[in-house]
Amino acid sequence: MTHPDIVIIGGGIAGASLGAELAAHGRVLILEMEDQPGYHATGRSVAFWEETYGGPVVQPLTTASGPMLAAPDPDFHERAFLSPRRTLHIGKAGDEGVRDAFLDAFADNVALQIVDPAALVPGLRPGWALGVMEASCQDIDVAALHNAYLRRFRRQGGVVRLSTRLERARREGDGWRIETRDGPVACGLLVNAAGAWADGVAMACGVDPVGIQPLRRTVVQLNVPDLPSPDLPLIMDLTGRFYFKPEGRDRIWLTPHDEEPSPPCDAAPEEMAVAQAIARFEEVVDWRIGGVAHVWAGLRSFAPDRAPVYGFDPAAPGFFWFAGQGGFGIQTAPAAAALAASFIGGNRLPPVLASLDPRPYSPARFR
């Protein structure tokens, strides 16, 4: 039987980032059910860091992660994970209330500026009169970030076991006995970083679920031969019906911002969502579409209140939740991992998180 100190279920950005924080302080094993880590949500991200994305409850984690993503320790990664993008939030006449509520929600924490969207987006169709610029938004190199965390984890002695699914687990003495098809694993602490499978993992461990629901998000990559500029901002609807951003000289990534409830699975796009995405794109700009280059879907997993779930389960000793990160797990990864590691180690919050109130993220809110 294998006897690590900590077992993390899931090798996506959640498990990899937390594992990299913990591996220097004990023996840590990541169990990943797929044959490669990050196959699901992590590998299907549209890849941006935006302070307002996810709302006020997520914003402190995103903001705190920014400096760590922009200027990582050279021993962690040799260059920034971020590159300039900007976000232009747009709306139509009648959306003033939505715009003003958006501005008020972030007034004290994020720099936002009212702008004329037509002056910034060539080919913007008439009617899109409202604009808010979020200049801090940047693209994230998701693959580089995930690989850097896995590299750091392994360099510190962490072990990743692929194609290994937790079948069930139970409390045994002061720890956990985990059953897998490759044999049992015993550990003192079990971390649930299983993304869309988080509630299922909890139930397999005899722990009550918290209500994490996977929601399917569709992404379409379009060929746009006459794209005005690859440096245009991410364009996001104030009412949440779409967003799109350039990807190179003649491609854009587009989503209808769909949130279709789904069981945990290898998500696939549906034709209706793809058609809806394209129709909404054509409502916004007059750019000629040269064809659909690629479509895919991923699962974004939310707790009932849409806040992440970070902390020890109050009813299950040695069971730690690190899940429910929605579509924000990548942009919040450095701060979220540091926060969770401080809980696990019983340490004070690092200075960058000193003003953060961790209570909104605690699983105790569901108990």
Short mmCIF file of N, CA and C in Angstrom, two decimals, residues 185-301:
data_model
loop_
_atom_site.label_atom_id
_atom_site.label_comp_id
_atom_site.label_asym_id
_atom_site.label_seq_id
_atom_site.Cartn_x
_atom_site.Cartn_y
_atom_site.Cartn_z
N VAL A 185 -4.54 3.10 -1.24
CA VAL A 185 -3.64 4.18 -0.85
C VAL A 185 -4.11 4.67 0.52
N ALA A 186 -3.21 4.84 1.45
CA ALA A 186 -3.54 5.37 2.77
C ALA A 186 -2.91 6.75 2.93
N CYS A 187 -3.65 7.67 3.50
CA CYS A 187 -3.12 9.02 3.69
C CYS A 187 -3.77 9.65 4.91
N GLY A 188 -3.18 10.74 5.36
CA GLY A 188 -3.74 11.48 6.48
C GLY A 188 -4.77 12.50 6.05
N LEU A 189 -4.56 13.09 4.88
CA LEU A 189 -5.44 14.15 4.38
C LEU A 189 -5.83 13.85 2.95
N LEU A 190 -7.13 13.98 2.66
CA LEU A 190 -7.64 13.77 1.32
C LEU A 190 -8.18 15.11 0.81
N VAL A 191 -7.67 15.56 -0.34
CA VAL A 191 -8.09 16.83 -0.94
C VAL A 191 -8.94 16.54 -2.16
N ASN A 192 -10.13 17.10 -2.17
CA ASN A 192 -11.06 16.92 -3.28
C ASN A 192 -10.90 18.09 -4.25
N ALA A 193 -10.10 17.88 -5.30
CA ALA A 193 -9.90 18.88 -6.34
C ALA A 193 -10.37 18.31 -7.67
N ALA A 194 -11.51 17.65 -7.65
CA ALA A 194 -11.97 16.84 -8.78
C ALA A 194 -12.88 17.59 -9.74
N GLY A 195 -12.99 18.90 -9.62
CA GLY A 195 -13.74 19.68 -10.60
C GLY A 195 -15.18 19.23 -10.71
N ALA A 196 -15.61 18.90 -11.93
CA ALA A 196 -17.00 18.50 -12.17
C ALA A 196 -17.37 17.23 -11.40
N TRP A 197 -16.39 16.44 -11.02
CA TRP A 197 -16.62 15.18 -10.31
C TRP A 197 -16.55 15.37 -8.79
N ALA A 198 -16.46 16.59 -8.28
CA ALA A 198 -16.18 16.82 -6.86
C ALA A 198 -17.26 16.24 -5.95
N ASP A 199 -18.53 16.45 -6.27
CA ASP A 199 -19.58 15.89 -5.41
C ASP A 199 -19.57 14.36 -5.45
N GLY A 200 -19.29 13.79 -6.63
CA GLY A 200 -19.22 12.34 -6.74
C GLY A 200 -18.08 11.77 -5.92
N VAL A 201 -16.94 12.45 -5.92
CA VAL A 201 -15.81 12.03 -5.10
C VAL A 201 -16.19 12.08 -3.63
N ALA A 202 -16.85 13.16 -3.21
CA ALA A 202 -17.26 13.27 -1.81
C ALA A 202 -18.15 12.09 -1.42
N MET A 203 -19.15 11.79 -2.24
CA MET A 203 -20.07 10.70 -1.90
C MET A 203 -19.37 9.36 -1.86
N ALA A 204 -18.37 9.17 -2.74
CA ALA A 204 -17.60 7.92 -2.73
C ALA A 204 -16.75 7.81 -1.46
N CYS A 205 -16.56 8.93 -0.79
CA CYS A 205 -15.81 8.94 0.48
C CYS A 205 -16.74 8.96 1.69
N GLY A 206 -18.04 8.86 1.45
CA GLY A 206 -18.99 8.92 2.55
C GLY A 206 -19.21 10.32 3.09
N VAL A 207 -18.88 11.32 2.30
CA VAL A 207 -19.02 12.73 2.70
C VAL A 207 -20.21 13.33 1.96
N ASP A 208 -21.00 14.12 2.65
CA ASP A 208 -22.16 14.74 2.01
C ASP A 208 -21.70 15.71 0.93
N PRO A 209 -22.36 15.69 -0.23
CA PRO A 209 -22.03 16.66 -1.29
C PRO A 209 -22.43 18.06 -0.88
N VAL A 210 -21.90 19.06 -1.59
CA VAL A 210 -22.26 20.45 -1.31
C VAL A 210 -23.13 21.05 -2.41
N GLY A 211 -23.43 20.27 -3.43
CA GLY A 211 -24.29 20.76 -4.50
C GLY A 211 -23.56 21.35 -5.68
N ILE A 212 -22.34 20.89 -5.94
CA ILE A 212 -21.58 21.40 -7.08
C ILE A 212 -22.20 20.88 -8.38
N GLN A 213 -22.54 21.81 -9.27
CA GLN A 213 -23.21 21.48 -10.53
C GLN A 213 -22.32 21.84 -11.71
N PRO A 214 -21.96 20.88 -12.55
CA PRO A 214 -21.25 21.19 -13.79
C PRO A 214 -22.19 21.85 -14.79
N LEU A 215 -21.71 22.89 -15.44
CA LEU A 215 -22.45 23.60 -16.48
C LEU A 215 -21.63 23.62 -17.75
N ARG A 216 -22.23 23.21 -18.86
CA ARG A 216 -21.50 23.14 -20.12
C ARG A 216 -21.34 24.53 -20.73
N ARG A 217 -20.14 24.84 -21.18
CA ARG A 217 -19.83 26.08 -21.89
C ARG A 217 -19.29 25.72 -23.27
N THR A 218 -19.89 26.29 -24.31
CA THR A 218 -19.51 26.02 -25.70
C THR A 218 -18.57 27.11 -26.20
N VAL A 219 -17.54 26.72 -26.93
CA VAL A 219 -16.60 27.67 -27.53
C VAL A 219 -16.46 27.35 -29.01
N VAL A 220 -16.49 28.39 -29.81
CA VAL A 220 -16.36 28.26 -31.26
C VAL A 220 -15.16 29.08 -31.70
N GLN A 221 -14.31 28.49 -32.50
CA GLN A 221 -13.22 29.25 -33.12
C GLN A 221 -13.60 29.52 -34.57
N LEU A 222 -13.72 30.80 -34.90
CA LEU A 222 -14.10 31.21 -36.24
C LEU A 222 -12.91 31.73 -37.02
N ASN A 223 -12.91 31.44 -38.31
CA ASN A 223 -11.97 32.08 -39.23
C ASN A 223 -12.59 33.40 -39.67
N VAL A 224 -11.89 34.51 -39.38
CA VAL A 224 -12.37 35.85 -39.74
C VAL A 224 -11.27 36.50 -40.59
N PRO A 225 -11.33 36.32 -41.92
CA PRO A 225 -10.23 36.75 -42.78
C PRO A 225 -9.90 38.24 -42.70
N ASP A 226 -10.91 39.06 -42.43
CA ASP A 226 -10.71 40.51 -42.39
C ASP A 226 -10.73 41.06 -40.97
N LEU A 227 -10.30 40.26 -40.03
CA LEU A 227 -10.25 40.72 -38.64
C LEU A 227 -9.50 42.04 -38.57
N PRO A 228 -10.11 43.11 -38.03
CA PRO A 228 -9.45 44.42 -38.05
C PRO A 228 -8.09 44.45 -37.38
N SER A 229 -7.94 43.73 -36.26
CA SER A 229 -6.66 43.72 -35.56
C SER A 229 -6.63 42.55 -34.58
N PRO A 230 -5.50 41.86 -34.45
CA PRO A 230 -5.40 40.81 -33.44
C PRO A 230 -5.28 41.37 -32.02
N ASP A 231 -5.12 42.70 -31.92
CA ASP A 231 -4.95 43.33 -30.62
C ASP A 231 -6.22 43.96 -30.08
N LEU A 232 -7.36 43.71 -30.73
CA LEU A 232 -8.61 44.21 -30.21
C LEU A 232 -8.88 43.62 -28.82
N PRO A 233 -9.66 44.31 -28.01
CA PRO A 233 -9.95 43.78 -26.67
C PRO A 233 -10.87 42.56 -26.73
N LEU A 234 -10.91 41.83 -25.65
CA LEU A 234 -11.97 40.87 -25.40
C LEU A 234 -13.27 41.68 -25.34
N ILE A 235 -14.27 41.26 -26.09
CA ILE A 235 -15.54 41.98 -26.15
C ILE A 235 -16.59 41.14 -25.44
N MET A 236 -17.16 41.71 -24.39
CA MET A 236 -18.05 40.96 -23.51
C MET A 236 -19.36 41.71 -23.35
N ASP A 237 -20.45 40.99 -23.51
CA ASP A 237 -21.78 41.56 -23.37
C ASP A 237 -22.08 41.86 -21.90
N LEU A 238 -22.53 43.07 -21.60
CA LEU A 238 -22.87 43.43 -20.23
C LEU A 238 -23.98 42.56 -19.66
N THR A 239 -24.86 42.06 -20.52
CA THR A 239 -25.97 41.23 -20.04
C THR A 239 -25.65 39.74 -20.06
N GLY A 240 -24.42 39.38 -20.42
CA GLY A 240 -23.97 38.00 -20.30
C GLY A 240 -24.43 37.07 -21.40
N ARG A 241 -24.62 37.55 -22.64
CA ARG A 241 -25.08 36.70 -23.74
C ARG A 241 -23.94 36.18 -24.62
N PHE A 242 -22.75 36.75 -24.51
CA PHE A 242 -21.64 36.32 -25.35
C PHE A 242 -20.36 36.99 -24.87
N TYR A 243 -19.25 36.45 -25.31
CA TYR A 243 -17.98 37.19 -25.37
C TYR A 243 -17.13 36.58 -26.47
N PHE A 244 -16.24 37.38 -27.01
CA PHE A 244 -15.31 36.88 -28.03
C PHE A 244 -14.03 37.69 -27.99
N LYS A 245 -12.95 37.07 -28.45
CA LYS A 245 -11.66 37.75 -28.48
C LYS A 245 -10.81 37.21 -29.62
N PRO A 246 -9.95 38.07 -30.17
CA PRO A 246 -9.06 37.61 -31.24
C PRO A 246 -8.10 36.53 -30.75
N GLU A 247 -7.77 35.65 -31.68
CA GLU A 247 -6.75 34.63 -31.44
C GLU A 247 -5.89 34.59 -32.69
N GLY A 248 -4.82 35.38 -32.70
CA GLY A 248 -3.99 35.48 -33.88
C GLY A 248 -4.56 36.47 -34.88
N ARG A 249 -4.08 36.40 -36.11
CA ARG A 249 -4.40 37.41 -37.12
C ARG A 249 -5.77 37.24 -37.75
N ASP A 250 -6.30 36.02 -37.78
CA ASP A 250 -7.55 35.81 -38.51
C ASP A 250 -8.50 34.84 -37.82
N ARG A 251 -8.38 34.70 -36.52
CA ARG A 251 -9.26 33.81 -35.77
C ARG A 251 -9.84 34.57 -34.57
N ILE A 252 -11.03 34.16 -34.18
CA ILE A 252 -11.57 34.64 -32.91
C ILE A 252 -12.12 33.44 -32.13
N TRP A 253 -12.05 33.55 -30.81
CA TRP A 253 -12.71 32.61 -29.92
C TRP A 253 -14.01 33.24 -29.47
N LEU A 254 -15.09 32.47 -29.53
CA LEU A 254 -16.43 32.99 -29.31
C LEU A 254 -17.23 32.01 -28.47
N THR A 255 -18.02 32.54 -27.55
CA THR A 255 -18.94 31.69 -26.80
C THR A 255 -20.27 32.40 -26.63
N PRO A 256 -21.39 31.66 -26.65
CA PRO A 256 -22.68 32.26 -26.35
C PRO A 256 -22.93 32.38 -24.85
N HIS A 257 -21.89 32.12 -24.07
CA HIS A 257 -21.96 32.24 -22.61
C HIS A 257 -23.02 31.30 -22.04
N ASP A 258 -23.15 30.13 -22.69
CA ASP A 258 -24.15 29.16 -22.25
C ASP A 258 -23.73 28.49 -20.95
N GLU A 259 -24.73 28.08 -20.19
CA GLU A 259 -24.51 27.36 -18.93
C GLU A 259 -25.57 26.26 -18.83
N GLU A 260 -25.35 25.21 -19.58
CA GLU A 260 -26.31 24.11 -19.64
C GLU A 260 -25.94 23.05 -18.60
N PRO A 261 -26.82 22.76 -17.62
CA PRO A 261 -26.50 21.72 -16.63
C PRO A 261 -26.13 20.40 -17.31
N SER A 262 -25.12 19.76 -16.76
CA SER A 262 -24.61 18.53 -17.36
C SER A 262 -24.12 17.60 -16.26
N PRO A 263 -24.20 16.30 -16.48
CA PRO A 263 -23.49 15.39 -15.58
C PRO A 263 -21.99 15.53 -15.82
N PRO A 264 -21.16 15.12 -14.89
CA PRO A 264 -19.71 15.11 -15.15
C PRO A 264 -19.42 14.20 -16.34
N CYS A 265 -18.69 14.72 -17.32
CA CYS A 265 -18.45 13.93 -18.53
C CYS A 265 -17.38 14.61 -19.37
N ASP A 266 -17.01 13.95 -20.45
CA ASP A 266 -16.15 14.55 -21.47
C ASP A 266 -17.07 15.39 -22.36
N ALA A 267 -17.20 16.66 -22.04
CA ALA A 267 -18.23 17.51 -22.65
C ALA A 267 -17.99 17.69 -24.15
N ALA A 268 -19.09 17.70 -24.90
CA ALA A 268 -19.05 17.92 -26.34
C ALA A 268 -20.01 19.04 -26.70
N PRO A 269 -19.68 19.85 -27.71
CA PRO A 269 -20.56 20.96 -28.09
C PRO A 269 -21.82 20.46 -28.77
N GLU A 270 -22.90 21.23 -28.63
CA GLU A 270 -24.15 20.92 -29.32
C GLU A 270 -24.36 21.92 -30.45
N GLU A 271 -24.93 21.44 -31.55
CA GLU A 271 -25.08 22.27 -32.74
C GLU A 271 -25.88 23.53 -32.46
N MET A 272 -26.89 23.44 -31.63
CA MET A 272 -27.72 24.61 -31.34
C MET A 272 -26.91 25.71 -30.66
N ALA A 273 -26.04 25.32 -29.74
CA ALA A 273 -25.22 26.31 -29.05
C ALA A 273 -24.22 26.96 -30.00
N VAL A 274 -23.67 26.18 -30.92
CA VAL A 274 -22.74 26.73 -31.92
C VAL A 274 -23.47 27.74 -32.80
N ALA A 275 -24.66 27.38 -33.27
CA ALA A 275 -25.44 28.29 -34.12
C ALA A 275 -25.80 29.56 -33.36
N GLN A 276 -26.15 29.39 -32.10
CA GLN A 276 -26.50 30.55 -31.27
C GLN A 276 -25.31 31.49 -31.10
N ALA A 277 -24.12 30.91 -30.90
CA ALA A 277 -22.92 31.73 -30.76
C ALA A 277 -22.67 32.56 -32.00
N ILE A 278 -22.77 31.93 -33.17
CA ILE A 278 -22.50 32.63 -34.42
C ILE A 278 -23.55 33.72 -34.66
N ALA A 279 -24.82 33.42 -34.36
CA ALA A 279 -25.88 34.41 -34.56
C ALA A 279 -25.65 35.63 -33.67
N ARG A 280 -25.23 35.42 -32.46
CA ARG A 280 -24.99 36.54 -31.55
C ARG A 280 -23.78 37.35 -31.99
N PHE A 281 -22.76 36.68 -32.49
CA PHE A 281 -21.58 37.37 -33.02
C PHE A 281 -21.98 38.28 -34.18
N GLU A 282 -22.82 37.76 -35.06
CA GLU A 282 -23.23 38.55 -36.23
C GLU A 282 -24.13 39.72 -35.85
N GLU A 283 -24.75 39.67 -34.68
CA GLU A 283 -25.52 40.81 -34.19
C GLU A 283 -24.63 41.96 -33.75
N VAL A 284 -23.37 41.67 -33.48
CA VAL A 284 -22.49 42.65 -32.86
C VAL A 284 -21.59 43.35 -33.87
N VAL A 285 -20.98 42.59 -34.77
CA VAL A 285 -20.02 43.16 -35.72
C VAL A 285 -20.35 42.70 -37.13
N ASP A 286 -19.85 43.46 -38.12
CA ASP A 286 -20.10 43.10 -39.52
C ASP A 286 -18.91 42.37 -40.15
N TRP A 287 -18.06 41.78 -39.33
CA TRP A 287 -16.88 41.08 -39.84
C TRP A 287 -17.31 39.83 -40.61
N ARG A 288 -16.73 39.63 -41.75
CA ARG A 288 -17.04 38.45 -42.58
C ARG A 288 -16.49 37.18 -41.93
N ILE A 289 -17.33 36.17 -41.87
CA ILE A 289 -16.91 34.88 -41.31
C ILE A 289 -16.47 33.97 -42.45
N GLY A 290 -15.23 33.48 -42.35
CA GLY A 290 -14.71 32.60 -43.38
C GLY A 290 -15.00 31.14 -43.15
N GLY A 291 -15.52 30.81 -41.97
CA GLY A 291 -15.84 29.43 -41.67
C GLY A 291 -15.58 29.12 -40.21
N VAL A 292 -16.05 27.97 -39.78
CA VAL A 292 -15.82 27.50 -38.41
C VAL A 292 -14.57 26.65 -38.42
N ALA A 293 -13.58 27.07 -37.64
CA ALA A 293 -12.31 26.34 -37.59
C ALA A 293 -12.35 25.19 -36.60
N HIS A 294 -13.05 25.40 -35.49
CA HIS A 294 -13.01 24.40 -34.42
C HIS A 294 -14.13 24.71 -33.44
N VAL A 295 -14.71 23.70 -32.83
CA VAL A 295 -15.68 23.89 -31.75
C VAL A 295 -15.35 22.92 -30.62
N TRP A 296 -15.62 23.33 -29.42
CA TRP A 296 -15.43 22.44 -28.29
C TRP A 296 -16.31 22.90 -27.14
N ALA A 297 -16.34 22.12 -26.08
CA ALA A 297 -17.12 22.46 -24.89
C ALA A 297 -16.37 22.00 -23.67
N GLY A 298 -16.60 22.68 -22.57
CA GLY A 298 -16.01 22.31 -21.29
C GLY A 298 -17.03 22.49 -20.19
N LEU A 299 -16.74 21.94 -19.03
CA LEU A 299 -17.64 22.03 -17.89
C LEU A 299 -17.07 22.99 -16.85
N ARG A 300 -17.89 23.95 -16.48
CA ARG A 300 -17.56 24.91 -15.42
C ARG A 300 -18.43 24.52 -14.23
N SER A 301 -17.84 24.27 -13.09
CA SER A 301 -18.56 23.66 -11.97
C SER A 301 -18.75 24.65 -10.83
#
